[in-house]
Amino acid sequence: MKIFKFGGASVKDAESVKNVSMVLKSQGFTQCLLVISAMGKTTNELEKVVELYFHKQDYQTEIKNIKQKHIEIAKGLFEENHPVFSEIRLFFDDIDSFLRRNKSPNYNFVYDQVVSCGEMISTKIVSEYLNDIQFTNQWLDARDYVKTDNSYRDGVVDWNKTEELISKLNPEMCYVTQGFIGSDENNFTVTLGREGSDYSAAIFAYCLNAEAMTIWKDVPGVMTGDPRKFENVSLLSNISYEEAIEMAYYGASVIHPKTLQPLQQKNIPFYVKSFVDPTKAGTKVGITDKNQQEESYILKENQILLTISTRDFSFIAEDHMSMIFNHLAKHKIKVSLMQNSAISLALCLEDKFNHADELNEELQKIFETGIIKNVSLFTVRNANMDNIDQFYHGKSVLLEQISKNTLQMVTQ
């Protein structure tokens, strides 16, 4: 089987959904599974619903607005009496009904039950449209196949259960399913982390022993930098799994960090291609003797710089480090960069769940700390060290680190 993943930008409106069918026509719509994200900015809009709900504000008007957007998209794809319109209304009625009867104060639990509906609706619309134009497919509820623990908003996949379920799918058929979501042992929805649809595609690819996996983007492939942030970037046509994993870890937005590991384990080639021009080769990630190691630029924004030092000028010892990292793990705060000296430790952190202030308060009971929010981590992979001064121009550098051919700096 082939696995195709289409993100929100590729299904943002009726014309975009029609374009998905053109992409499939160019690739051959046989023995494939489509993983599809929520349409356009729907995830952001549903996040706003959750925020309004917890602030006891009018979330119902926002739900109606999102519902109307989806109905308008459907009007551009279906005749007015098509059953998909009832499906759309039912999904949004379910959101409203869940929030009205919900008693859980757990923000992350409520978030997953609400925000996941974006994928459910988008896949219903795309699946129905493809069937109408004779691209025969079966719609799947990913929650019946991707099984996780109950770490809401950051689910950990139960690979044994998941593989057992997914491997039962008929490899001769075509399927449409959701990215980003799974379910726990009580069948409550659990999301796999923001931008987790790529990871979902990799899960299905792994469990189906797929021939290849392709992610369709609005860029030509993996570039040497985000063209929206950097000038004079170029396409990387062939890169290794290792290089792609490094780029994803440092924050390359075109690749989700968890995506590559399951693909690498079974040597499943991974392509990043343009849905604007599907005939172009794009980028191939896999085992290759043509691994390009071009100078590449990655900017990871919305980071936090936390400095930690001992109060009595004693060394930051192993027991200190263990304590600090236990606190980080408890709050699900990830380290993007670490630098330590004899009596201090500097951490560039990614705080998806907004727990940095709690972490800081706990550490202040033992250490002297300093915290700077809204910093950026700028990484140059395969840096030309002979021309390194150019990267410092116009930047306020708070922390820097150079290792082999990689330059990293935390900037304000």
CSV table of C-alpha atoms in Angstrom, one decimal:
chain,number,residue,atom,x,y,z
A,1,MET,CA,0.0,0.0,0.0
A,2,LYS,CA,0.9,3.6,-0.4
A,3,ILE,CA,0.2,6.2,2.3
A,4,PHE,CA,-0.7,9.7,1.4
A,5,LYS,CA,-1.1,12.5,3.9
A,6,PHE,CA,-2.9,15.8,3.1
A,7,GLY,CA,-2.6,18.6,5.6
A,8,GLY,CA,-5.0,21.4,6.4
A,9,ALA,CA,-3.8,23.7,3.6
A,10,SER,CA,-4.5,21.1,1.0
A,11,VAL,CA,-8.2,20.7,2.0
A,12,LYS,CA,-8.9,24.3,3.1
A,13,ASP,CA,-11.8,24.9,0.7
A,14,ALA,CA,-13.8,23.2,-2.1
A,15,GLU,CA,-11.3,23.9,-4.8
A,16,SER,CA,-8.5,22.4,-2.6
A,17,VAL,CA,-10.5,19.2,-2.1
A,18,LYS,CA,-11.0,19.0,-5.8
A,19,ASN,CA,-7.3,19.4,-6.2
A,20,VAL,CA,-6.7,16.4,-3.9
A,21,SER,CA,-8.6,14.3,-6.5
A,22,MET,CA,-6.3,15.6,-9.2
A,23,VAL,CA,-3.2,14.7,-7.1
A,24,LEU,CA,-4.6,11.2,-6.7
A,25,LYS,CA,-5.3,10.9,-10.4
A,26,SER,CA,-1.7,11.8,-11.1
A,27,GLN,CA,-0.5,9.1,-8.6
A,28,GLY,CA,-2.9,6.3,-9.3
A,29,PHE,CA,-5.7,5.8,-6.8
A,30,THR,CA,-5.2,2.2,-6.0
A,31,GLN,CA,-4.1,0.4,-2.8
A,32,CYS,CA,-3.7,3.6,-0.8
A,33,LEU,CA,-4.7,5.0,2.5
A,34,LEU,CA,-5.3,8.8,2.9
A,35,VAL,CA,-4.6,10.5,6.2
A,36,ILE,CA,-6.2,13.9,6.2
A,37,SER,CA,-6.0,16.8,8.6
A,38,ALA,CA,-8.7,19.3,9.7
A,39,MET,CA,-9.6,21.8,7.0
A,40,GLY,CA,-7.6,25.1,6.9
A,41,LYS,CA,-7.4,26.6,10.4
A,42,THR,CA,-10.2,24.5,11.9
A,43,THR,CA,-7.9,23.2,14.7
A,44,ASN,CA,-7.1,26.8,15.8
A,45,GLU,CA,-10.8,27.6,15.7
A,46,LEU,CA,-11.8,24.6,17.8
A,47,GLU,CA,-9.0,25.5,20.3
A,48,LYS,CA,-10.7,28.8,20.6
A,49,VAL,CA,-14.0,27.0,21.4
A,50,VAL,CA,-12.2,25.1,24.3
A,51,GLU,CA,-10.8,28.4,25.6
A,52,LEU,CA,-14.2,30.1,25.6
A,53,TYR,CA,-15.7,27.1,27.3
A,54,PHE,CA,-13.3,27.1,30.1
A,55,HIS,CA,-13.6,30.9,30.5
A,56,LYS,CA,-17.4,30.5,30.7
A,57,GLN,CA,-17.9,32.6,27.6
A,58,ASP,CA,-20.0,32.2,24.4
A,59,TYR,CA,-18.4,29.1,22.7
A,60,GLN,CA,-21.6,28.2,20.9
A,61,THR,CA,-21.5,31.1,18.5
A,62,GLU,CA,-17.9,30.0,17.5
A,63,ILE,CA,-19.2,26.4,17.0
A,64,LYS,CA,-21.9,27.7,14.7
A,65,ASN,CA,-19.4,29.8,12.7
A,66,ILE,CA,-17.1,26.8,12.2
A,67,LYS,CA,-20.1,24.6,11.2
A,68,GLN,CA,-21.2,27.2,8.6
A,69,LYS,CA,-17.7,27.3,7.1
A,70,HIS,CA,-17.8,23.5,6.6
A,71,ILE,CA,-21.3,23.7,5.1
A,72,GLU,CA,-20.1,26.3,2.6
A,73,ILE,CA,-17.2,24.1,1.6
A,74,ALA,CA,-19.6,21.2,1.1
A,75,LYS,CA,-21.9,23.3,-1.0
A,76,GLY,CA,-19.0,23.7,-3.5
A,77,LEU,CA,-18.7,19.9,-3.7
A,78,PHE,CA,-22.1,18.3,-3.3
A,79,GLU,CA,-25.7,18.7,-4.4
A,80,GLU,CA,-27.9,20.4,-1.7
A,81,ASN,CA,-29.7,17.2,-0.7
A,82,HIS,CA,-26.5,15.2,-0.2
A,83,PRO,CA,-26.4,13.2,3.1
A,84,VAL,CA,-23.0,14.7,4.0
A,85,PHE,CA,-24.7,17.9,5.2
A,86,SER,CA,-26.5,15.9,7.9
A,87,GLU,CA,-23.2,14.4,8.9
A,88,ILE,CA,-21.6,17.8,9.2
A,89,ARG,CA,-24.5,19.1,11.4
A,90,LEU,CA,-24.4,16.0,13.5
A,91,PHE,CA,-20.6,16.4,14.3
A,92,PHE,CA,-21.1,19.9,15.4
A,93,ASP,CA,-24.2,19.0,17.5
A,94,ASP,CA,-22.0,16.4,19.2
A,95,ILE,CA,-19.4,19.0,20.1
A,96,ASP,CA,-22.1,21.2,21.6
A,97,SER,CA,-23.8,18.3,23.4
A,98,PHE,CA,-20.5,17.1,24.9
A,99,LEU,CA,-19.6,20.5,26.3
A,100,ARG,CA,-23.1,21.0,27.8
A,101,ARG,CA,-22.9,17.7,29.7
A,102,ASN,CA,-19.2,17.6,30.4
A,103,LYS,CA,-18.2,17.5,34.1
A,104,SER,CA,-14.5,17.0,33.7
A,105,PRO,CA,-12.3,19.9,34.8
A,106,ASN,CA,-9.3,18.4,32.9
A,107,TYR,CA,-8.5,20.9,30.2
A,108,ASN,CA,-6.4,18.4,28.1
A,109,PHE,CA,-9.2,15.8,28.2
A,110,VAL,CA,-11.8,18.3,27.0
A,111,TYR,CA,-9.4,19.7,24.4
A,112,ASP,CA,-9.0,16.2,22.8
A,113,GLN,CA,-12.7,15.5,22.7
A,114,VAL,CA,-13.5,18.8,21.0
A,115,VAL,CA,-10.5,19.6,18.7
A,116,SER,CA,-10.4,16.1,17.2
A,117,CYS,CA,-13.7,16.8,15.5
A,118,GLY,CA,-12.0,18.8,12.9
A,119,GLU,CA,-10.4,15.7,11.4
A,120,MET,CA,-13.6,13.7,11.7
A,121,ILE,CA,-15.5,16.3,9.6
A,122,SER,CA,-12.8,16.9,7.0
A,123,THR,CA,-12.3,13.2,6.3
A,124,LYS,CA,-16.1,12.6,5.9
A,125,ILE,CA,-16.3,15.4,3.4
A,126,VAL,CA,-13.3,14.2,1.4
A,127,SER,CA,-14.3,10.5,1.5
A,128,GLU,CA,-17.8,11.3,0.3
A,129,TYR,CA,-16.5,13.6,-2.5
A,130,LEU,CA,-14.0,11.0,-3.7
A,131,ASN,CA,-16.7,8.3,-3.7
A,132,ASP,CA,-19.0,10.6,-5.7
A,133,ILE,CA,-16.4,11.0,-8.4
A,134,GLN,CA,-15.7,7.3,-8.6
A,135,PHE,CA,-12.5,7.2,-6.4
A,136,THR,CA,-14.0,4.4,-4.4
A,137,ASN,CA,-12.8,4.4,-0.8
A,138,GLN,CA,-13.9,3.3,2.7
A,139,TRP,CA,-14.0,5.9,5.6
A,140,LEU,CA,-12.2,4.7,8.7
A,141,ASP,CA,-12.4,6.1,12.3
A,142,ALA,CA,-8.7,6.2,13.3
A,143,ARG,CA,-9.7,5.9,16.9
A,144,ASP,CA,-10.7,2.3,16.2
A,145,TYR,CA,-7.2,1.5,15.0
A,146,VAL,CA,-4.7,3.8,16.7
A,147,LYS,CA,-4.6,2.9,20.4
A,148,THR,CA,-2.8,5.0,23.0
A,149,ASP,CA,-2.5,5.6,26.7
A,150,ASN,CA,-4.5,8.4,28.3
A,151,SER,CA,-1.9,11.2,28.0
A,152,TYR,CA,-4.4,13.6,26.6
A,153,ARG,CA,-2.9,16.0,24.0
A,154,ASP,CA,0.3,13.9,23.8
A,155,GLY,CA,-0.8,10.3,23.5
A,156,VAL,CA,1.7,7.5,23.6
A,157,VAL,CA,0.9,4.8,21.0
A,158,ASP,CA,0.4,1.2,22.1
A,159,TRP,CA,2.2,-0.3,19.2
A,160,ASN,CA,1.2,-3.9,19.8
A,161,LYS,CA,-2.6,-3.2,19.9
A,162,THR,CA,-2.4,-0.7,17.1
A,163,GLU,CA,-0.4,-3.0,14.7
A,164,GLU,CA,-2.8,-5.8,15.5
A,165,LEU,CA,-5.8,-3.7,14.5
A,166,ILE,CA,-4.4,-1.9,11.5
A,167,SER,CA,-2.8,-5.1,10.0
A,168,LYS,CA,-6.4,-6.5,9.5
A,169,LEU,CA,-7.2,-3.8,6.9
A,170,ASN,CA,-7.5,-5.1,3.3
A,171,PRO,CA,-4.4,-4.0,1.4
A,172,GLU,CA,-6.3,-4.2,-1.9
A,173,MET,CA,-8.7,-1.4,-0.9
A,174,CYS,CA,-8.5,2.3,-0.5
A,175,TYR,CA,-9.2,4.1,2.7
A,176,VAL,CA,-9.6,7.6,4.1
A,177,THR,CA,-8.9,8.3,7.7
A,178,GLN,CA,-7.9,11.0,10.2
A,179,GLY,CA,-4.5,12.2,11.3
A,180,PHE,CA,-3.7,13.4,14.8
A,181,ILE,CA,-6.1,11.2,16.8
A,182,GLY,CA,-6.3,7.8,18.5
A,183,SER,CA,-8.2,6.5,21.6
A,184,ASP,CA,-7.4,5.2,25.0
A,185,GLU,CA,-8.6,1.9,26.6
A,186,ASN,CA,-12.0,3.6,27.5
A,187,ASN,CA,-12.4,4.7,23.9
A,188,PHE,CA,-12.0,8.4,24.7
A,189,THR,CA,-10.3,10.4,22.0
A,190,VAL,CA,-6.6,11.1,22.6
A,191,THR,CA,-4.6,13.4,20.3
A,192,LEU,CA,-1.0,12.7,19.3
A,193,GLY,CA,0.4,16.2,19.8
A,194,ARG,CA,0.0,19.3,17.6
A,195,GLU,CA,0.8,18.7,14.0
A,196,GLY,CA,0.5,15.0,14.7
A,197,SER,CA,-1.1,14.0,11.4
A,198,ASP,CA,2.3,13.2,9.8
A,199,TYR,CA,2.9,10.8,12.7
A,200,SER,CA,-0.5,9.2,12.2
A,201,ALA,CA,0.5,8.5,8.5
A,202,ALA,CA,3.8,6.9,9.7
A,203,ILE,CA,1.9,4.7,12.2
A,204,PHE,CA,-0.4,3.4,9.4
A,205,ALA,CA,2.6,3.0,7.0
A,206,TYR,CA,4.5,1.0,9.6
A,207,CYS,CA,1.6,-1.3,10.5
A,208,LEU,CA,0.7,-1.9,6.9
A,209,ASN,CA,4.3,-2.4,5.7
A,210,ALA,CA,3.7,0.3,3.2
A,211,GLU,CA,5.6,0.6,-0.1
A,212,ALA,CA,6.0,4.4,0.6
A,213,MET,CA,4.6,7.3,2.4
A,214,THR,CA,4.0,10.8,0.8
A,215,ILE,CA,3.2,14.0,2.6
A,216,TRP,CA,1.6,16.6,0.3
A,217,LYS,CA,2.6,20.2,1.2
A,218,ASP,CA,2.3,23.7,-0.2
A,219,VAL,CA,6.1,23.7,-0.7
A,220,PRO,CA,8.2,21.8,-3.3
A,221,GLY,CA,9.6,19.5,-0.6
A,222,VAL,CA,12.1,19.8,2.3
A,223,MET,CA,14.0,23.0,1.7
A,224,THR,CA,17.2,24.3,3.2
A,225,GLY,CA,15.0,26.7,5.2
A,226,ASP,CA,11.4,27.8,5.5
A,227,PRO,CA,10.9,30.1,2.5
A,228,ARG,CA,8.6,32.3,4.6
A,229,LYS,CA,11.5,33.1,7.0
A,230,PHE,CA,14.7,32.7,4.9
A,231,GLU,CA,15.8,34.0,1.5
A,232,ASN,CA,17.7,32.0,-1.2
A,233,VAL,CA,16.7,28.6,0.1
A,234,SER,CA,16.8,25.5,-2.2
A,235,LEU,CA,15.3,22.1,-2.4
A,236,LEU,CA,16.9,19.0,-0.8
A,237,SER,CA,16.0,16.2,-3.2
A,238,ASN,CA,17.6,13.4,-1.2
A,239,ILE,CA,18.3,13.2,2.5
A,240,SER,CA,18.9,10.4,5.0
A,241,TYR,CA,16.6,9.4,7.8
A,242,GLU,CA,19.3,10.6,10.2
A,243,GLU,CA,19.5,14.0,8.7
A,244,ALA,CA,15.8,14.4,8.6
A,245,ILE,CA,15.5,13.3,12.2
A,246,GLU,CA,18.1,16.0,13.2
A,247,MET,CA,16.2,18.7,11.2
A,248,ALA,CA,12.9,17.7,12.8
A,249,TYR,CA,14.4,17.7,16.3
A,250,TYR,CA,15.8,21.2,15.8
A,251,GLY,CA,12.4,22.4,14.6
A,252,ALA,CA,12.1,22.0,10.9
A,253,SER,CA,8.3,22.5,10.5
A,254,VAL,CA,7.9,20.5,7.4
A,255,ILE,CA,8.7,17.3,9.3
A,256,HIS,CA,7.0,16.1,12.5
A,257,PRO,CA,9.7,14.9,14.9
A,258,LYS,CA,8.0,11.5,15.7
A,259,THR,CA,7.3,10.7,12.1
A,260,LEU,CA,10.6,9.3,11.0
A,261,GLN,CA,11.4,6.6,13.6
A,262,PRO,CA,8.7,4.1,12.6
A,263,LEU,CA,9.5,4.6,8.9
A,264,GLN,CA,13.2,4.1,9.5
A,265,GLN,CA,12.6,0.8,11.4
A,266,LYS,CA,11.1,-0.7,8.3
A,267,ASN,CA,13.1,1.3,5.7
A,268,ILE,CA,9.9,2.8,4.3
A,269,PRO,CA,10.7,5.7,1.9
A,270,PHE,CA,9.2,9.0,2.8
A,271,TYR,CA,8.4,11.7,0.2
A,272,VAL,CA,7.6,15.3,0.7
A,273,LYS,CA,5.9,16.6,-2.4
A,274,SER,CA,3.9,19.6,-3.6
A,275,PHE,CA,0.1,19.4,-4.1
A,276,VAL,CA,0.4,22.4,-6.3
A,277,ASP,CA,2.6,20.5,-8.8
A,278,PRO,CA,2.4,16.7,-8.0
A,279,THR,CA,4.5,15.8,-11.0
A,280,LYS,CA,7.6,17.2,-9.5
A,281,ALA,CA,9.9,14.8,-7.6
A,282,GLY,CA,10.0,16.6,-4.3
A,283,THR,CA,12.2,15.3,-1.5
A,284,LYS,CA,13.0,11.6,-0.8
A,285,VAL,CA,13.9,10.7,2.8
A,286,GLY,CA,15.4,7.2,3.2
A,287,ILE,CA,18.4,5.1,2.8
A,288,THR,CA,20.4,6.9,0.1
A,289,ASP,CA,23.9,7.3,-1.3
A,290,LYS,CA,23.0,10.8,-2.4
A,291,ASN,CA,22.5,12.3,1.0
A,292,GLN,CA,22.6,16.1,0.6
A,293,GLN,CA,24.3,17.9,3.4
A,294,GLU,CA,23.6,21.5,2.3
A,295,GLU,CA,23.8,24.4,4.7
A,296,SER,CA,20.2,24.5,6.2
A,297,TYR,CA,18.5,27.0,8.5
A,298,ILE,CA,15.9,26.3,11.1
A,299,LEU,CA,14.1,28.8,13.4
A,300,LYS,CA,12.2,27.4,16.3
A,301,GLU,CA,10.1,30.2,17.9
A,302,ASN,CA,8.1,30.5,21.1
A,303,GLN,CA,10.9,29.0,23.2
A,304,ILE,CA,11.9,29.7,26.9
A,305,LEU,CA,15.4,30.2,28.2
A,306,LEU,CA,15.7,29.0,31.8
A,307,THR,CA,19.0,29.4,33.7
A,308,ILE,CA,19.6,27.5,36.9
A,309,SER,CA,22.5,27.8,39.4
A,310,THR,CA,23.2,26.6,42.9
A,311,ARG,CA,22.8,29.1,45.7
A,312,ASP,CA,26.1,28.2,47.5
A,313,PHE,CA,28.3,28.1,44.3
A,314,SER,CA,28.6,24.3,44.6
A,315,PHE,CA,28.8,22.3,41.4
A,316,ILE,CA,25.7,21.3,39.4
A,317,ALA,CA,26.1,17.6,40.2
A,318,GLU,CA,24.3,14.5,38.9
A,319,ASP,CA,21.7,14.5,41.7
A,320,HIS,CA,20.8,18.1,40.7
A,321,MET,CA,20.5,17.2,37.1
A,322,SER,CA,18.3,14.2,37.9
A,323,MET,CA,16.0,16.4,40.0
A,324,ILE,CA,15.8,19.1,37.3
A,325,PHE,CA,15.0,16.6,34.6
A,326,ASN,CA,12.4,14.8,36.8
A,327,HIS,CA,10.6,18.2,37.1
A,328,LEU,CA,10.8,18.7,33.3
A,329,ALA,CA,9.3,15.3,32.7
A,330,LYS,CA,6.5,15.8,35.2
A,331,HIS,CA,5.5,19.0,33.4
A,332,LYS,CA,6.0,17.6,29.9
A,333,ILE,CA,8.5,20.4,29.0
A,334,LYS,CA,10.9,19.4,26.3
A,335,VAL,CA,14.6,20.5,26.1
A,336,SER,CA,15.6,22.0,22.8
A,337,LEU,CA,19.1,22.9,23.8
A,338,MET,CA,21.2,22.4,27.0
A,339,GLN,CA,24.4,24.0,28.1
A,340,ASN,CA,26.0,23.5,31.5
A,341,SER,CA,29.1,24.9,33.4
A,342,ALA,CA,30.4,23.9,36.8
A,343,ILE,CA,27.8,25.9,38.7
A,344,SER,CA,25.0,26.7,36.3
A,345,LEU,CA,22.7,25.1,33.7
A,346,ALA,CA,21.0,26.9,30.8
A,347,LEU,CA,18.0,25.2,29.1
A,348,CYS,CA,16.2,26.3,26.0
A,349,LEU,CA,12.7,24.8,26.5
A,350,GLU,CA,9.5,24.0,24.5
A,351,ASP,CA,6.5,24.4,26.8
A,352,LYS,CA,3.5,23.1,24.9
A,353,PHE,CA,1.3,22.9,28.0
A,354,ASN,CA,2.2,26.3,29.6
A,355,HIS,CA,3.8,24.8,32.7
A,356,ALA,CA,7.0,26.9,32.7
A,357,ASP,CA,5.9,29.1,35.6
A,358,GLU,CA,5.1,26.1,37.8
A,359,LEU,CA,8.4,24.5,36.9
A,360,ASN,CA,10.2,27.7,37.8
A,361,GLU,CA,8.5,28.0,41.2
A,362,GLU,CA,9.4,24.5,42.1
A,363,LEU,CA,13.1,24.9,41.1
A,364,GLN,CA,13.3,28.2,43.0
A,365,LYS,CA,12.9,26.3,46.2
A,366,ILE,CA,16.4,24.9,45.7
A,367,PHE,CA,18.1,26.9,43.0
A,368,GLU,CA,18.6,30.4,41.8
A,369,THR,CA,16.7,30.7,38.5
A,370,GLY,CA,16.2,33.1,35.7
A,371,ILE,CA,13.5,32.9,33.0
A,372,ILE,CA,13.2,34.6,29.6
A,373,LYS,CA,10.1,33.8,27.5
A,374,ASN,CA,9.4,34.2,23.8
A,375,VAL,CA,13.0,33.6,22.6
A,376,SER,CA,13.9,31.7,19.4
A,377,LEU,CA,16.3,28.9,18.7
A,378,PHE,CA,18.2,29.4,15.5
A,379,THR,CA,20.0,26.4,14.1
A,380,VAL,CA,22.4,26.2,11.1
A,381,ARG,CA,23.0,22.6,10.0
A,382,ASN,CA,26.1,21.8,7.9
A,383,ALA,CA,27.3,25.3,8.6
A,384,ASN,CA,30.2,26.8,6.7
A,385,MET,CA,32.4,27.7,9.6
A,386,ASP,CA,34.6,29.9,7.5
A,387,ASN,CA,31.7,32.3,7.0
A,388,ILE,CA,30.2,32.0,10.5
A,389,ASP,CA,30.1,35.7,11.4
A,390,GLN,CA,27.2,36.4,9.1
A,391,PHE,CA,24.8,34.4,11.3
A,392,TYR,CA,25.4,36.8,14.3
A,393,HIS,CA,24.6,39.9,12.4
A,394,GLY,CA,21.6,41.9,13.8
A,395,LYS,CA,20.9,39.2,16.5
A,396,SER,CA,20.8,39.6,20.3
A,397,VAL,CA,22.4,36.3,21.3
A,398,LEU,CA,21.6,34.9,24.8
A,399,LEU,CA,23.2,31.5,24.4
A,400,GLU,CA,25.2,29.8,21.7
A,401,GLN,CA,26.6,26.4,21.0
A,402,ILE,CA,28.8,24.9,18.2
A,403,SER,CA,29.2,21.2,17.7
A,404,LYS,CA,30.9,19.7,14.6
A,405,ASN,CA,29.1,21.4,11.7
A,406,THR,CA,26.0,22.7,13.6
A,407,LEU,CA,25.7,26.2,15.0
A,408,GLN,CA,22.9,27.0,17.5
A,409,MET,CA,22.0,30.2,19.2
A,410,VAL,CA,19.1,31.4,21.4
A,411,THR,CA,18.1,34.9,20.4
A,412,GLN,CA,15.7,37.5,21.7
